[in-house]
C-alpha atoms as one frame of an Amber mdcrd trajectory, in Angstrom:
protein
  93.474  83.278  64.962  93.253  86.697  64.014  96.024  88.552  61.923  96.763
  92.072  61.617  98.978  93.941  59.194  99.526  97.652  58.733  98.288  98.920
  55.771 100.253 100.176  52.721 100.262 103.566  54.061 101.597 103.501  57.131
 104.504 101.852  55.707 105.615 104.989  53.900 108.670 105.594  55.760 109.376
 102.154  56.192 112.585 100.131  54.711 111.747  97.474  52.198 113.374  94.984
  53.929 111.048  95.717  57.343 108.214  96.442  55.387 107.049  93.012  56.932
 107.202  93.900  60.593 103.564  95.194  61.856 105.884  97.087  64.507 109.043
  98.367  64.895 108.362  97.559  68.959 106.672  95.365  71.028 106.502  95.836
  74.340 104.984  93.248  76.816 104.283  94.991  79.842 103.115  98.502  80.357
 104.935  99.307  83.769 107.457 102.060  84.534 110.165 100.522  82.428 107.948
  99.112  79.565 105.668 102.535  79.006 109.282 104.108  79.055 110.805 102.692
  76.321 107.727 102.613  74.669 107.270 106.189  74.666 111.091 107.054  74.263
 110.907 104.831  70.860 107.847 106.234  69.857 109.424 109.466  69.988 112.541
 108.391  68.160 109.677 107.557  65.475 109.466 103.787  66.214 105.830 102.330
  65.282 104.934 100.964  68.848 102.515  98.229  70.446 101.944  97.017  74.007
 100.076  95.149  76.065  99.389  94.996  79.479  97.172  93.060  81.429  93.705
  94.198  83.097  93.862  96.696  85.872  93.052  95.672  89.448  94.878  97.253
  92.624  95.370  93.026  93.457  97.767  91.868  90.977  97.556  87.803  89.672
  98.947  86.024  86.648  96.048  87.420  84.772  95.523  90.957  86.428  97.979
  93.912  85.461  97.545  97.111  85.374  99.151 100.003  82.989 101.060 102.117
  85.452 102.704  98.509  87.184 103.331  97.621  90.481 105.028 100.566  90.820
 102.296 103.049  90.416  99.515 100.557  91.045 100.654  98.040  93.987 103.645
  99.360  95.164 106.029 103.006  95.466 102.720 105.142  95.143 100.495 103.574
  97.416 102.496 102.437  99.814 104.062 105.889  99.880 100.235 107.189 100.581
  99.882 104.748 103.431 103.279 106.022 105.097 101.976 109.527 104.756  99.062
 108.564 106.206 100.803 106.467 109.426 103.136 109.149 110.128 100.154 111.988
 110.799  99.843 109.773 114.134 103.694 110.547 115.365 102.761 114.023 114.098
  99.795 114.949 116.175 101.654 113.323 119.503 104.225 115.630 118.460 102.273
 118.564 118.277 101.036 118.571 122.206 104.451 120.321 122.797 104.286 122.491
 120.305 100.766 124.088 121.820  97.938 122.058 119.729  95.364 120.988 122.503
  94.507 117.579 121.032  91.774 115.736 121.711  92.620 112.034 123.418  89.955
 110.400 121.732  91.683 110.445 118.179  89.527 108.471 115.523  90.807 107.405
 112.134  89.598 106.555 109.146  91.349 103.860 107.139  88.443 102.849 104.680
  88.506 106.567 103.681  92.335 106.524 103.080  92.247 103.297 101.509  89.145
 104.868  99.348  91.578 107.700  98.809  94.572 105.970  97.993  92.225 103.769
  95.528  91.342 106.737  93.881  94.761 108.018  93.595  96.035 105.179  91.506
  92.662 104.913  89.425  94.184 108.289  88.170  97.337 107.368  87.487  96.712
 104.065  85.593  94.579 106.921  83.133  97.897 109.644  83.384  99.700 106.415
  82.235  97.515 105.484  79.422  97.414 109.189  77.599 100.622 109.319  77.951
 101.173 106.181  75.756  98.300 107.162  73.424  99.768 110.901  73.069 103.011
 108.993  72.084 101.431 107.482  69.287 101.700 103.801  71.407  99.130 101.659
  70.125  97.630  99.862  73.427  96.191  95.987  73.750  94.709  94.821  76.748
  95.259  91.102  77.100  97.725  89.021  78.445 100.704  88.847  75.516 103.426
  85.624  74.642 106.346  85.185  72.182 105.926  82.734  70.081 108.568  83.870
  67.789 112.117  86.046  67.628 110.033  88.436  65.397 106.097  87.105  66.477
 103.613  87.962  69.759 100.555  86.796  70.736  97.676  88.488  72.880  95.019
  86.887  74.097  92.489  89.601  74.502  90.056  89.695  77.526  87.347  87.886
  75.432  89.843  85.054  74.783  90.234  86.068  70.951  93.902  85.575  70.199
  95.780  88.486  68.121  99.466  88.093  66.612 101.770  90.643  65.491 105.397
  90.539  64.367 107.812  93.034  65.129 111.498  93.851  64.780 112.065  94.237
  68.238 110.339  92.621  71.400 110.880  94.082  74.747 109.783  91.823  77.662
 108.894  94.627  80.634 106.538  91.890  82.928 108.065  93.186  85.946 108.280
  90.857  88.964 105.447  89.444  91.842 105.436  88.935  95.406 106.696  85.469
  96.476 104.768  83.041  99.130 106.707  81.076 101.657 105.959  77.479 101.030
 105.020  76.746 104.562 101.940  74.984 106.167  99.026  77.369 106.457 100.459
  79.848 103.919  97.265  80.423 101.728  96.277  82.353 104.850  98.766  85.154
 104.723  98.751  87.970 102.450 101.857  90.082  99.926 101.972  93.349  99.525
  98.964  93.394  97.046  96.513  92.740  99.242  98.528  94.695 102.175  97.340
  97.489 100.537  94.081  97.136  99.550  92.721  95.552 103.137  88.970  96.032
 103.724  89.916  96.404 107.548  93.050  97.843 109.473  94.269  94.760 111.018
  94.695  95.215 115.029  97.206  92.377 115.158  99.988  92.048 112.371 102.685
  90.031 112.142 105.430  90.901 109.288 107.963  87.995 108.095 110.638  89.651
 106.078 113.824  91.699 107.015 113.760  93.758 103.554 112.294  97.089 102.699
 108.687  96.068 102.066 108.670  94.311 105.759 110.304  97.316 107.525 107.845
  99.857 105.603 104.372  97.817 106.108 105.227  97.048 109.816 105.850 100.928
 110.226 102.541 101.508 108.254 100.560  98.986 110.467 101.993 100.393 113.761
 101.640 104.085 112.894  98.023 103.500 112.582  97.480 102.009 116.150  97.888
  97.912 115.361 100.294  95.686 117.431 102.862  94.673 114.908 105.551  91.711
 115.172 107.902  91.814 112.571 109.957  88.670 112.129 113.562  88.304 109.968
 116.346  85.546 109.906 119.202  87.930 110.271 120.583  89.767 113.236 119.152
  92.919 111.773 116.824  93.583 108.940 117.735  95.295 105.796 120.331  92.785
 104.758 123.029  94.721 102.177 122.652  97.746 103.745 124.923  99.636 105.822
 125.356  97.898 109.127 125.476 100.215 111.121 122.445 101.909 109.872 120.630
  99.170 109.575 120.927  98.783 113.524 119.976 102.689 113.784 116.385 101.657
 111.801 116.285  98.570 113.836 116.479 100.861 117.175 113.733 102.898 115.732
 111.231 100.593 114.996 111.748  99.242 118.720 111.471 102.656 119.716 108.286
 103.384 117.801 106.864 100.040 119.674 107.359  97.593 117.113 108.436  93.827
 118.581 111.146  92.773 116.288 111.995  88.669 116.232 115.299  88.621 114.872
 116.841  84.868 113.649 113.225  83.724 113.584 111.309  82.019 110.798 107.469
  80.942 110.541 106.756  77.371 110.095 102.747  76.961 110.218  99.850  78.823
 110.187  96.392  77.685 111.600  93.347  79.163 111.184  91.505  79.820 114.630
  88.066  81.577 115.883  90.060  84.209 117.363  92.375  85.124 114.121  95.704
  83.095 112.822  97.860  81.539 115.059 101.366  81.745 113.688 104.133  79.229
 114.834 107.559  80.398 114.898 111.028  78.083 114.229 111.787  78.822 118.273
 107.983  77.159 119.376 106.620  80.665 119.890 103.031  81.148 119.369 101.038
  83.855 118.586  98.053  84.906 117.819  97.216  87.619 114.604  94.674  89.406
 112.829  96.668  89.334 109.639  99.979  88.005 108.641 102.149  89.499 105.789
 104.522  87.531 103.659 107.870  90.282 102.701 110.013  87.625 101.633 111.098
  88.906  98.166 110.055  88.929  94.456 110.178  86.764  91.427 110.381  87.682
  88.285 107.189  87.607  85.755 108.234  84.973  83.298 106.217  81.771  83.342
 103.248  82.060  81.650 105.674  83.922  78.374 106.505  81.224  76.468 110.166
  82.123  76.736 111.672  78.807  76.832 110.105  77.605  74.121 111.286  80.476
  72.022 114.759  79.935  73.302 115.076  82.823  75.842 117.633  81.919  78.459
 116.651  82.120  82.077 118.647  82.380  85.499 116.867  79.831  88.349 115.124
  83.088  89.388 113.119  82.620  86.220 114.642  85.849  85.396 115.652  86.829
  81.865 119.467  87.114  81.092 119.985  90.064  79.427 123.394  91.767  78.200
 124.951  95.192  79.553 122.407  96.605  76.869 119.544  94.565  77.672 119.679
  91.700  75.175 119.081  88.658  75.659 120.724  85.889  73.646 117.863  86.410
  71.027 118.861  89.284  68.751 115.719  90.657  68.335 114.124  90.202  71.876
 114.940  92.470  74.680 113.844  93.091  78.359 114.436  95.632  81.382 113.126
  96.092  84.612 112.621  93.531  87.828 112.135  90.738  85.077 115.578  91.020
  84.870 116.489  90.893  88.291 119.459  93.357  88.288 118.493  96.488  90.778
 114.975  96.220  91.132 114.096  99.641  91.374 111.427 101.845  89.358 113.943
 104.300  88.508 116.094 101.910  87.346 113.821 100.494  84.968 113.341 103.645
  83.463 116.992 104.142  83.261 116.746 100.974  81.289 114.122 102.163  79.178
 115.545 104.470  78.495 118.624 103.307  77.469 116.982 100.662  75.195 115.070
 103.094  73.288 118.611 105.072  72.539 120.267 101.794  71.349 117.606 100.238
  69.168 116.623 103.962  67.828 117.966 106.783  68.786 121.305 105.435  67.250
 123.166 105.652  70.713 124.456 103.240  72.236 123.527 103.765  75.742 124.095
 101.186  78.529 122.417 101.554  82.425 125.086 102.593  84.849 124.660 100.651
  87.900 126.820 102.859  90.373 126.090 105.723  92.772 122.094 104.720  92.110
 120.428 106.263  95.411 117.180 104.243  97.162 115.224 104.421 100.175 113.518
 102.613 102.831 110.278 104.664 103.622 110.430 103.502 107.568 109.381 105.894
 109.720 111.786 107.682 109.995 112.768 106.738 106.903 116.610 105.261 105.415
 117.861 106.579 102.594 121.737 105.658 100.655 123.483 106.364  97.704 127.193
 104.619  96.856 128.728 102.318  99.146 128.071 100.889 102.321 130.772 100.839
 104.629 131.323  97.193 104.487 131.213  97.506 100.804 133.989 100.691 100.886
 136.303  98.115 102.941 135.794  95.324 100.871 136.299  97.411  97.246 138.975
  99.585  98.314 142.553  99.799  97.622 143.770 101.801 100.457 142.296 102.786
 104.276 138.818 103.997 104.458 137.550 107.213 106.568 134.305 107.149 108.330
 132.336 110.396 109.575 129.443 110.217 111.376 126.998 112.183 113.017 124.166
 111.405 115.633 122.475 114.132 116.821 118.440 115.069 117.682 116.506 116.887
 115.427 115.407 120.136 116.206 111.814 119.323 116.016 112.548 116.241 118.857
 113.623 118.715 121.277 110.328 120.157 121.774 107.948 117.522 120.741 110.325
 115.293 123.700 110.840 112.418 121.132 113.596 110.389 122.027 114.491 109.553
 118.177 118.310 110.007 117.096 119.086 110.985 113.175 122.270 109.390 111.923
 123.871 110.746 109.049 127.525 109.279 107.676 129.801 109.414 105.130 132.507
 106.697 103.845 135.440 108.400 102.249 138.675 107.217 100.141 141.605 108.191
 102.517 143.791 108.944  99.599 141.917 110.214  96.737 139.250 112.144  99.326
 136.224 110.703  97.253 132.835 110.285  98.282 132.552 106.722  98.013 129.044
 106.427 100.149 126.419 108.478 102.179 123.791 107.217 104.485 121.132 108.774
 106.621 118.644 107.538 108.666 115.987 110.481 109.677 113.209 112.792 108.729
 113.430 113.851 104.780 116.431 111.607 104.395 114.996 110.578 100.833 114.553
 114.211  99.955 118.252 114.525 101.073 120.001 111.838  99.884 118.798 112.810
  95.901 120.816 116.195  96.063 123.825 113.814  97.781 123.801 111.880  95.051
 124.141 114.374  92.165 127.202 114.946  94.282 128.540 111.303  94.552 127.815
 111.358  90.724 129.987 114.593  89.978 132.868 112.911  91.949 132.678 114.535
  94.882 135.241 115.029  97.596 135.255 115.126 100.731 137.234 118.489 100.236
 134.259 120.207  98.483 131.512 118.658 100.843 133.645 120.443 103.513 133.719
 124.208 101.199 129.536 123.930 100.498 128.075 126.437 102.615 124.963 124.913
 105.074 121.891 125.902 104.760 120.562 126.737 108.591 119.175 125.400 110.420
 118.440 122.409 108.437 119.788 118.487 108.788 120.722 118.679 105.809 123.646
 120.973 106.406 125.286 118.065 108.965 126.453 116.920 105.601 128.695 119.721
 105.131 129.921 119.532 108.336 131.463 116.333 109.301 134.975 117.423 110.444
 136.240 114.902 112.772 136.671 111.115 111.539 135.068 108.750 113.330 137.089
 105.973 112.104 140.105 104.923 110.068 139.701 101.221 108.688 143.606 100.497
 107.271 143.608  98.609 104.044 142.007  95.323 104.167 140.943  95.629 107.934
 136.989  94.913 108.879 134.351  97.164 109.684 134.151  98.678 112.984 130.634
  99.819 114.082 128.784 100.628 117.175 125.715  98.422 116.327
């Protein structure tokens, strides 16, 4: 095995008693969170390594990517693909707005998949200078602990490297899990969702989360037949109720058949595509069926047990309000956590790490008022609490605004598509506790909400912000009437 120590030089500026360490930082995993506080401690002055894994747009236990699922397999493209579904409610759209469109309406989807490949082929690079102009020294290889101060990557030609560090950051992100059912090898994740060599005229989605809402509004904005299967009443379990029935409504209205308390048990493979057999002894028949039913976290194959990392049953790492683990010198962030799996709140994390360990501030990730969307078309997008949430947190009665109203652009185009916009409200202190809103740009609108929700806002100074007309956005600013009081401990009253 191979062994590499900095030379006397580079240990200038170095304390005696670290003098050892070949880095101040490891980092295994070059994601959003990992490239982070990689860069963040390189700029603190931190000597830096990380590794990452090959890149591939299909991810495995041996195929990465620098950039992550995020940038590679995930947000970016799948953001691409949503673009490109919605042009098709677009150019229906347009007929009443005087564009003489053509029936016959051809698309493309090897040249938006070519496109989209493209895309991320230049991000992986963006996300490589920006390590290297950092001063990050890159491997590419697949990297273990096998100490609290000792990694080891196995480089793509199998030679094995090891390097001690003071710190070790574990940033492996998380992967899409299978449902161990009969037939299952013949379904597909996200990965491959997203790198298909042909648009699928048949899909059927099992999952109620975001990634199963999104891909089935994907697949059925570009023409397919899409069945989308979940074991709740609704899908997006933890969101807002009544919201989630206002997406639910829209993908019905947008022509997607929605299952609801229905699980797969089987796939077989068949001349004319996969038959897929339901918990209710439905049948049918698809061209492609997608697994959404969650993530795990990327911690197998990292020798953590061995070094004495604890684990949840997630396989997740446990980590303190700083991101410690129970190993002093070994750290992690992101999904392999399995806290709020969201790329910005890896960075946050990142972020926060590099501060800690050295930027000589201790800096923990705050967890509230963190804003997220479902890119559905239309799309969902929250910050704070959910109703139910308000109920079940707050001391005193809870006040409920709503609106439902049809965008401007629906009342030419002749879509029959509701927005829904709401805010949840602390009857006695007037706070913004939550804000919802399912409808066109409601990502770009919820992100100004929540530098709001973060200030403290009241419902007061929501009400004194002038509107900016004639815009959905300015519904926010004027929600007068309550639509509901919910008294101290009382439940949830929605029009699902």
């Amino acid at each position: 095995m191979a062994r590499k120590m900095l030379v006397d030089g580079e240990l200038s500026q170095t304390n005696a008693d670290e003098a050892h360490y070949d880095f101040d930082l490891f980092v295994i995993g070059a994601g959003s969170g990992g490239v982070r506080a990689a860069r963040f401690s390189a700029n603190y002055g931190a000597k830096v390594g990380i590794c990452e894994l090959p890149f591939h747009p299909i991810s495995s236990e041996v195929i990465g990517g620098v950039g992550g699922t995020c940038v590679i397999r995930g947000c970016v493209p799948k953001k691409i693909l949503v673009y490109g579904a919605a042009f098709g409610g677009e150019i229906e759209d347009a007929r009443n707005y005087g564009w003489e469109v053509n029936e016959n309406l051809d698309f493309n989807w090897k040249k938006l998949l070519h496109k989209k490949t493209d895309e991320i082929i230049r991000l992986n690079g963006i996300y490589k200078r920006l390590l290297s102009n950092a001063g990050v020294k890159l491997f590419e290889g697949e990297g273990k602990i096998v100490g609290p101060n000792e990694v080891e990557v196995t480089q793509l030609d199998g030679t094995k490297l090891s390097y001690s560090a003071k710190h070790i950051l574990i940033a492996t992100g998380s992967r899409a899990h299978r449902l161990p059912i009969p037939g299952q090898e013949l379904a597909i994740t996200s990965d491959e969702a997203l790198s298909l060599e042909d648009l699928p005229k048949r899909a059927v989605v099992l999952g109620g989360g975001y990634i199963a809402v999104e891909f089935a509004s994907i697949w059925r904005g570009l023409g397919a037949t899409v069945d989308l299967f979940f074991r709740k009443e609704l899908p997006l379990r933890g969101f807002d109720d009544e919201m989630r029935a206002v997406v639910a409504r829209n993908l019905e209205g947008r022509g997607i058949n929605l299952h609801p308390r229905t699980n797969l048990t089987e796939l077989i493979k068949t001349d004319n595509g996969i038959k897929v057999v339901t918990d209710h002894g439905e049948e049918l028949i698809a061209d492609v069926v997608l697994f959404a039913t969650g993530r795990v976290p990327n911690s197998k194959r990292l020798n953590l047990e061995a070094v004495g990392v604890e684990l949840d049953k997630t396989g997740a790492v446990k980590v303190d309000e700083y991101s410690r683990t129970n190993i002093p010198s070994i750290w992690a962030v992101g999904d392999v956590t399995n806290r709020m799996n969201l790329t910005p709140v890896a960075l946050m994390e990142g972020t926060c790490f590099a501060k800690t360990v050295f930027g000589g501030e201790s800096s923990k990730p705050d967890y509230s008022n963190i804003p997220c969307a479902v890119f559905s078309i239309p799309p969902l997008s929250v910050v704070g609490l959910s109703e139910e949430q308000a109920i079940e947190q707050a001391n005193g009665d809870v006040l409920v605004f709503t609106s439902t109203f049809n965008p401007m652009k629906n009342t030419i185009s002749g879509r029959q598509e509701k927005t829904v916009m709401k805010l949840v409200i602390d009857a006695e202190t007037d706070k913004v506790l939550g804000a919802s809103m399912c409808g066109p740009d409601a990502p770009e609108i919820m992100q100004g909400i929540a530098v709001g929700l973060k200030c403290g806002a009241t419902k007061a100074q929501f009400d004194s912000t002038v509107g900016i007309h004639p815009s959905a956005a300015e519904e926010f600013v004027t929600m007068r009437s309550v639509s509901r009081r919910i008294t101290a401990g009382g439940k949830p009253k929605t029009n699902l």
